[in-house]
Amino acid sequence: MDSPAHDVLILGGGGAGLRAAIAVAQSAPELRVAVLSKVYPMRSHTVSAEGGAAGVVAKDDSLDEHAYDTISGGDWLCDQDAVESFVRAAPQELTQLEHWGCPWSRDASGHIAVRAFGGMRKMRTWFAADKTGFHLLHTLFQTTLQYDSIHRYDEWFATRLLIDDGRVQGVVAIDASTGRIQAITAHAVILCTGGCGRVFPFTTNANIKNGDGMSLAWRAGAPLKDMEFVQYHPTGLPFTGILITEAARAEGGYLINKDGYRYLQDYDLGTPQLKPVLRSMELGPRDRLSQAFVHEQAKGRTIPSPHGDIVHLDLRHLGEDVINARLPFIRELCLKYQNLDPVTELIPVRPVVHYMMGGVHTNNEGATPLPGLYAAGEVACVSINGANRLGSNSLPELLVFGARAGLAAADYARSAHPPSDHVEAQAADEIRRLHTLLHRKGGRRIADIRVRMQSAMESGAGIFRDAKTLCDAANEIAELQSADVSLDDHSLTFNTEWIAALELSFMLDVAQAIVHSALSREESRGAHQRTDFPARDDSRYLAHTLIYHRHGDAPRVDYLPVTITRWPPGQRVYGR
C-alpha cells in the first residue's frame, strides 16, 4: 500500500499524545512512532490549563486520601482499581516532568508549592503560577525533540479509522496545508484528541475540541462510556467562555450574587474541611457550584447580561501583589477580554461546559475493545473521574494514562500484522467521500446546523435535565444528522470550511451519544441531574453507561458494573 507506515500512530499533540510518544520512544526506540495533530502541538488545548496538577507530596497527605477524595467526588462511579493506580503514579509523573524541565512553583523553603482545589481535603495541587498547562505542554514538546524516532504530522486532520479483520490499522487524514488526502497505516493507533465541549454554546474549550476521536472510535465499533456526565465549570467568562481557573478561588476569591452576598453558604456543597487552611465554600465540587448558580438564577439573584445571567467573582481583597504573583494570567485575561482589572473590579462569571467525564471505553492500560486502538486523556474514559471530575486531576491523568497507553501500544505493535488490501479499499472509499463533500452544493449552512445543535444541547442536556428536554434534544439532533451541508469554498489549501463540516458531523455523533446516555440513566448522580429522578439509585445505576453506534438507527445502551475495591458506596462527603 503506497502510504506512510508507522508502528504506532498517535492522534493528538497535546499532553496525553506527547506523553504517549515519549513512552513509545523510550521503551521501544526501534519502533516508528508518529504524532498527527490538527494544530501545531503547542496550540493544543492542554496549553490553556491554568490551575495545577494533583499529586500527593505533602507530609500530612496520603495516597488513600487522594483516592477517597476522587472516588467520593465522582459520586462513586469511579473504578477504584483505576483510581488507586492513578494516585500512585501521579506524583511520579509530576516529578518526572520536573526532571524534564517543568518550572513548578516553590514555597519559601524551596519545596514544591501546593494549593487547595475543589473537592480535595488536603492541599495537593502542584502549579506553575496559573499557567500550568502552558509549562507542562512546553516541557513535553521539548522532550519529544530528543527522539529521532518521533515523526510529526502537524496540521493534519484524521477522518476515519482503518479496520482490517477487526483490528485498527491506521487512519485516513487530510493535510490541511495542501488538501491532500492520505492513508497513514500503523500497527497501533492511540487517540489523544481531547474532549468535545464545542457541542455546547458556552464552553472553556478551544475551537478544536469537537469530539473527533470519540466519533472516530464510535463509528469504528468501540463503545463510548459515561457520556451523560458533562462537567460545567462554575467560573467562565460569559461571552467567550474563557476559563477563570479554580485557583482564583483556591487563593481566596469569593462568589457573590447581585446583592454582594456569598450565596454558596446557603447550599449543601459537600465542601471538604481543608487542612491546614480554613474551610472555603467556594472550593466545593464543580458540579454542585454550577447547580447552586441555577438555583440562584431561579430565585432572581443573578445578574442579567447580553450572554446570559452572571454572578461575580471577587478577588479585590487579595490585593495586587498576590494577584500578580499567584494569578497573573487571570489578570491578563480579564484586562484583554473583559476590559477590567480584578485588582479593583469584579469579574463577571457563569457556568460553562468544561470537561467530559465520559469518552472512549478503555481499560487501565488505555486499550479499547478494538484491537490496536488505544485512548488517553479527555477523549478516553478509564474511569477515574466517575460522575464528576475533581479539579487538578486532569493534568496528571494525561501524563499517567498517556504513558501507559504508549507502553501498551508499543508492546502490541511489536507483534501486529501488516494491513491487507481490504484497508486500501477502505481508504479509497473514504477519499471518494471526502472529495464528494468538498464539492457539495445546495445544502444547509454549517453555522446554522451548529447553532441549532448547541442550542438543543444547552436546553436539553444542560446542568439539569428531564425526559422531555432530553427527548426534544434527541429529536433535534437526529434531524440535524440527516441534513446535508453546503460548502462555499471548494479549494484545497487550508480549507477550514471543509474541516468544519467534518468536525460538525463528529459533534453531532457525540451529541447523540450524550442525550441517549442521559435518557437511559434515570437517576441523579454528580454532573447528571435529572429533575424527574432526583435521587441517586445505586441499586440500578452503580454502573457505567456503554453506548454503541448503530448507523441510521438510535444507539444501543448497555451497562458495565463499577469496580469497587476498598470504599463501598456512601454519602457524597469528604470525610470518613
XYZ file of N, CA, C and O in Angstrom, residues 254-351:
392
model
N -14.059 35.108 46.193
C -15.440 34.895 46.623
C -16.368 34.898 45.412
O -16.172 35.668 44.463
N -17.409 34.078 45.456
C -18.506 34.164 44.502
C -19.665 34.890 45.173
O -20.121 34.486 46.250
N -20.138 35.962 44.538
C -21.206 36.771 45.132
C -22.325 36.987 44.112
O -22.088 37.051 42.908
N -23.559 37.098 44.613
C -24.709 37.322 43.737
C -24.943 38.820 43.541
O -24.106 39.655 43.912
N -26.093 39.172 42.979
C -26.348 40.577 42.644
C -26.403 41.482 43.874
O -26.214 42.698 43.775
N -26.636 40.868 45.047
C -26.706 41.647 46.285
C -25.352 41.737 46.987
O -25.264 42.257 48.102
N -24.303 41.198 46.358
C -22.996 41.176 47.000
C -22.874 40.133 48.083
O -21.960 40.191 48.919
N -23.741 39.125 48.061
C -23.838 38.102 49.110
C -23.132 36.825 48.660
O -23.307 36.380 47.513
N -22.332 36.237 49.548
C -21.673 34.964 49.238
C -22.708 33.837 49.350
O -22.847 33.173 50.363
N -23.385 33.629 48.255
C -24.579 32.778 48.247
C -24.289 31.302 48.469
O -25.173 30.539 48.859
N -23.062 30.858 48.275
C -22.777 29.430 48.399
C -22.976 28.930 49.831
O -23.154 27.723 50.043
N -22.983 29.831 50.798
C -23.211 29.407 52.182
C -24.627 28.880 52.395
O -24.905 28.221 53.392
N -25.519 29.135 51.430
C -26.903 28.663 51.545
C -27.101 27.249 51.004
O -28.211 26.724 51.072
N -26.041 26.636 50.439
C -26.196 25.351 49.750
C -25.303 24.285 50.370
O -24.219 24.569 50.878
N -25.800 23.037 50.281
C -25.019 21.881 50.736
C -24.092 21.480 49.602
O -24.501 20.855 48.627
N -22.820 21.833 49.740
C -21.864 21.608 48.658
C -20.976 20.405 48.894
O -20.187 20.034 48.029
N -21.073 19.804 50.079
C -20.148 18.716 50.371
C -18.710 19.205 50.397
O -17.785 18.487 50.061
N -18.522 20.468 50.805
C -17.192 21.054 50.772
C -16.299 20.429 51.842
O -16.696 20.315 52.995
N -15.108 20.011 51.495
C -14.238 19.364 52.481
C -13.668 20.338 53.497
O -13.601 21.539 53.254
N -13.259 19.794 54.624
C -12.521 20.573 55.608
C -11.061 20.568 55.177
O -10.360 19.572 55.291
N -10.614 21.664 54.605
C -9.259 21.733 54.095
C -8.269 21.961 55.229
O -8.507 22.764 56.123
N -7.181 21.239 55.184
C -6.135 21.382 56.177
C -4.825 21.629 55.426
O -4.537 20.971 54.441
N -4.016 22.575 55.881
C -4.138 23.366 57.104
C -4.925 24.664 56.930
O -4.918 25.495 57.831
N -5.549 24.904 55.780
C -6.287 26.152 55.611
C -7.715 25.979 56.067
O -8.214 24.882 56.257
N -8.411 27.094 56.226
C -9.785 27.050 56.688
C -10.722 26.565 55.597
O -10.444 26.663 54.401
N -11.867 26.058 56.005
C -12.900 25.599 55.080
C -13.342 26.760 54.194
O -13.561 27.863 54.651
N -13.465 26.497 52.896
C -13.891 27.534 51.957
C -15.051 27.022 51.144
O -14.940 26.032 50.432
N -16.184 27.692 51.234
C -17.363 27.241 50.500
C -17.146 27.330 48.991
O -17.746 26.583 48.231
N -16.274 28.239 48.537
C -16.020 28.371 47.108
C -15.255 27.177 46.543
O -15.118 27.045 45.325
N -14.742 26.313 47.403
C -13.999 25.151 46.929
C -14.809 23.867 47.036
O -14.265 22.782 47.237
N -16.114 23.987 46.896
C -16.933 22.804 46.709
C -16.704 22.224 45.323
O -16.083 22.840 44.459
N -17.203 21.020 45.060
C -17.041 20.402 43.735
C -17.727 21.226 42.651
O -18.724 21.907 42.889
N -17.197 21.122 41.446
C -17.670 21.973 40.351
C -19.131 21.736 40.011
O -19.855 22.675 39.672
N -19.560 20.488 40.059
C -20.953 20.225 39.695
C -21.903 20.912 40.661
O -22.887 21.526 40.260
N -21.595 20.874 41.963
C -22.502 21.464 42.941
C -22.463 22.982 42.909
O -23.486 23.640 43.148
N -21.318 23.573 42.616
C -21.266 25.030 42.481
C -22.070 25.486 41.265
O -22.768 26.505 41.319
N -21.996 24.738 40.170
C -22.762 25.094 38.973
C -24.257 24.939 39.215
O -25.068 25.757 38.763
N -24.634 23.891 39.952
C -26.047 23.696 40.282
C -26.546 24.810 41.200
O -27.686 25.275 41.063
N -25.693 25.260 42.115
C -26.087 26.356 43.007
C -26.361 27.638 42.209
O -27.278 28.407 42.542
N -25.594 27.867 41.155
C -25.845 29.034 40.296
C -27.253 28.978 39.708
O -27.963 29.989 39.682
N -27.675 27.806 39.235
C -29.009 27.683 38.643
C -30.079 27.968 39.692
O -31.092 28.621 39.414
N -29.860 27.511 40.911
C -30.821 27.798 41.986
C -30.878 29.303 42.284
O -31.970 29.858 42.512
N -29.734 29.965 42.290
C -29.725 31.415 42.482
C -30.465 32.116 41.348
O -31.203 33.088 41.566
N -30.273 31.624 40.150
C -30.960 32.182 38.986
C -32.471 32.068 39.149
O -33.219 33.017 38.877
N -32.926 30.903 39.614
C -34.366 30.701 39.806
C -34.928 31.630 40.869
O -36.111 32.003 40.828
N -34.098 32.034 41.825
C -34.540 32.944 42.886
C -34.429 34.415 42.477
O -34.740 35.298 43.290
N -33.952 34.670 41.259
C -33.827 36.050 40.802
C -32.657 36.785 41.392
O -32.662 38.029 41.445
N -31.617 36.046 41.800
C -30.494 36.698 42.483
C -29.225 36.730 41.631
O -28.142 37.024 42.136
N -29.358 36.417 40.319
C -28.234 36.582 39.408
C -28.394 37.904 38.655
O -29.371 38.626 38.852
N -27.452 38.193 37.790
C -27.406 39.499 37.118
C -27.561 39.283 35.621
O -26.773 38.548 35.023
N -28.556 39.897 34.983
C -28.708 39.740 33.527
C -27.519 40.334 32.780
O -26.939 41.346 33.188
N -27.136 39.663 31.674
C -26.096 40.191 30.799
C -26.456 39.815 29.367
O -27.341 38.979 29.146
N -25.802 40.403 28.364
C -26.121 40.056 26.972
C -25.870 38.592 26.642
O -26.365 38.096 25.633
N -25.111 37.889 27.489
C -24.752 36.499 27.211
C -25.209 35.566 28.337
O -24.531 34.609 28.687
N -26.390 35.858 28.861
C -26.942 35.040 29.925
C -26.662 35.625 31.290
O -25.848 36.553 31.455
N -27.338 35.085 32.289
C -27.172 35.585 33.650
C -25.766 35.286 34.168
O -25.139 34.290 33.793
N -25.301 36.144 35.069
C -23.970 36.005 35.659
C -24.034 36.224 37.162
O -25.032 36.715 37.701
N -22.968 35.848 37.837
C -22.665 36.309 39.187
C -21.269 36.927 39.116
O -20.691 37.031 38.031
N -20.738 37.331 40.252
C -19.421 37.953 40.240
C -18.415 37.130 41.059
O -18.762 36.560 42.098
N -17.190 37.113 40.561
C -16.049 36.568 41.293
C -15.249 37.760 41.818
O -14.833 38.631 41.033
N -15.049 37.806 43.117
C -14.410 38.952 43.765
C -13.014 38.556 44.232
O -12.855 37.706 45.123
N -11.990 39.168 43.628
C -10.599 38.939 44.034
C -9.985 40.188 44.661
O -8.811 40.174 45.036
N -10.759 41.239 44.785
C -10.192 42.539 45.175
C -9.484 42.496 46.515
O -8.455 43.152 46.714
N -10.041 41.714 47.439
C -9.466 41.661 48.785
C -8.111 40.945 48.825
O -7.388 41.041 49.825
N -7.756 40.233 47.756
C -6.467 39.544 47.729
C -5.306 40.519 47.580
O -4.200 40.244 48.046
N -5.547 41.629 46.914
C -4.507 42.635 46.738
C -3.684 42.408 45.474
O -3.576 41.288 44.953
N -3.097 43.471 44.992
C -2.360 43.426 43.720
C -1.155 42.507 43.781
O -0.859 41.783 42.815
N -0.432 42.485 44.899
C 0.776 41.669 44.986
C 0.451 40.177 44.866
O 1.137 39.441 44.143
N -0.590 39.734 45.562
C -0.971 38.317 45.499
C -1.460 37.954 44.100
O -1.097 36.913 43.538
N -2.285 38.804 43.518
C -2.814 38.525 42.181
C -1.679 38.460 41.166
O -1.635 37.554 40.319
N -0.726 39.382 41.237
C 0.392 39.367 40.288
C 1.303 38.170 40.486
O 1.870 37.642 39.519
N 1.460 37.725 41.719
C 2.356 36.603 41.991
C 1.711 35.250 41.713
O 2.360 34.342 41.180
N 0.422 35.107 42.063
C -0.215 33.789 42.001
C -1.216 33.644 40.866
O -1.512 32.527 40.435
N -1.762 34.784 40.389
C -2.801 34.725 39.357
C -2.532 35.741 38.238
O -3.446 36.450 37.788
N -1.310 35.796 37.734
C -1.010 36.825 36.727
C -1.780 36.624 35.422
O -2.170 37.599 34.774
N -2.002 35.372 35.041
C -2.691 35.109 33.778
C -4.165 35.495 33.874
O -4.756 35.965 32.901
N -4.766 35.294 35.056
C -6.157 35.694 35.250
C -6.293 37.211 35.083
O -7.238 37.701 34.437
N -5.365 37.948 35.641
C -5.412 39.404 35.469
C -5.278 39.776 33.995
O -5.997 40.637 33.479
N -4.369 39.091 33.298
C -4.167 39.357 31.867
C -5.434 39.059 31.066
O -5.832 39.839 30.189
N -6.080 37.928 31.348
C -7.309 37.564 30.634
C -8.410 38.591 30.868
O -9.129 38.973 29.937
N -8.557 39.016 32.116
C -9.598 39.996 32.431
C -9.350 41.326 31.739
O -10.277 41.967 31.224
N -8.107 41.748 31.703
C -7.776 43.011 31.054
C -8.015 42.938 29.542
O -8.548 43.867 28.938
N -7.646 41.811 28.938
C -7.727 41.695 27.483
C -9.141 41.395 26.988
O -9.558 41.905 25.944
N -9.873 40.552 27.722
C -11.151 40.067 27.201
C -12.375 40.696 27.862
O -13.477 40.582 27.340
N -12.200 41.324 29.034
C -13.330 41.961 29.700
C -13.098 43.450 29.955
O -13.982 44.131 30.463
N -11.882 43.908 29.646
C -11.538 45.321 29.860
C -11.774 45.735 31.310
O -12.318 46.803 31.602
N -11.354 44.865 32.220
C -11.464 45.178 33.648
C -10.233 44.652 34.359
O -9.542 43.745 33.880
N -9.963 45.226 35.507
C -8.815 44.846 36.313
C -9.318 44.201 37.601
O -9.961 44.864 38.429
N -9.059 42.895 37.802
C -9.573 42.219 39.003
C -8.983 42.744 40.307
O -9.485 42.424 41.378
N -7.943 43.545 40.219
C -7.390 44.159 41.431
C -8.398 45.133 42.029
O -8.496 45.282 43.255
N -9.171 45.765 41.154
C -10.111 46.793 41.634
C -11.559 46.546 41.211
O -12.458 47.264 41.665
N -11.819 45.552 40.349
C -13.159 45.355 39.816
C -13.594 43.894 39.942
O -12.759 42.979 40.044
N -14.913 43.693 39.924
C -15.491 42.355 39.987
C -15.439 41.682 38.611
O -15.597 42.338 37.580
N -15.277 40.359 38.611
C -15.206 39.600 37.363
C -16.565 38.944 37.116
O -17.044 38.167 37.957
N -17.215 39.196 35.973
C -18.474 38.508 35.673
C -18.203 37.058 35.259
O -17.347 36.796 34.411
N -18.917 36.107 35.853
C -18.716 34.684 35.535
C -20.066 33.977 35.466
O -21.054 34.430 36.042
N -20.080 32.854 34.767
C -21.254 31.984 34.675
C -20.753 30.559 34.450
O -19.612 30.358 33.987
N -21.569 29.544 34.777
C -21.149 28.169 34.478
C -21.033 27.955 32.974
O -21.904 28.378 32.200
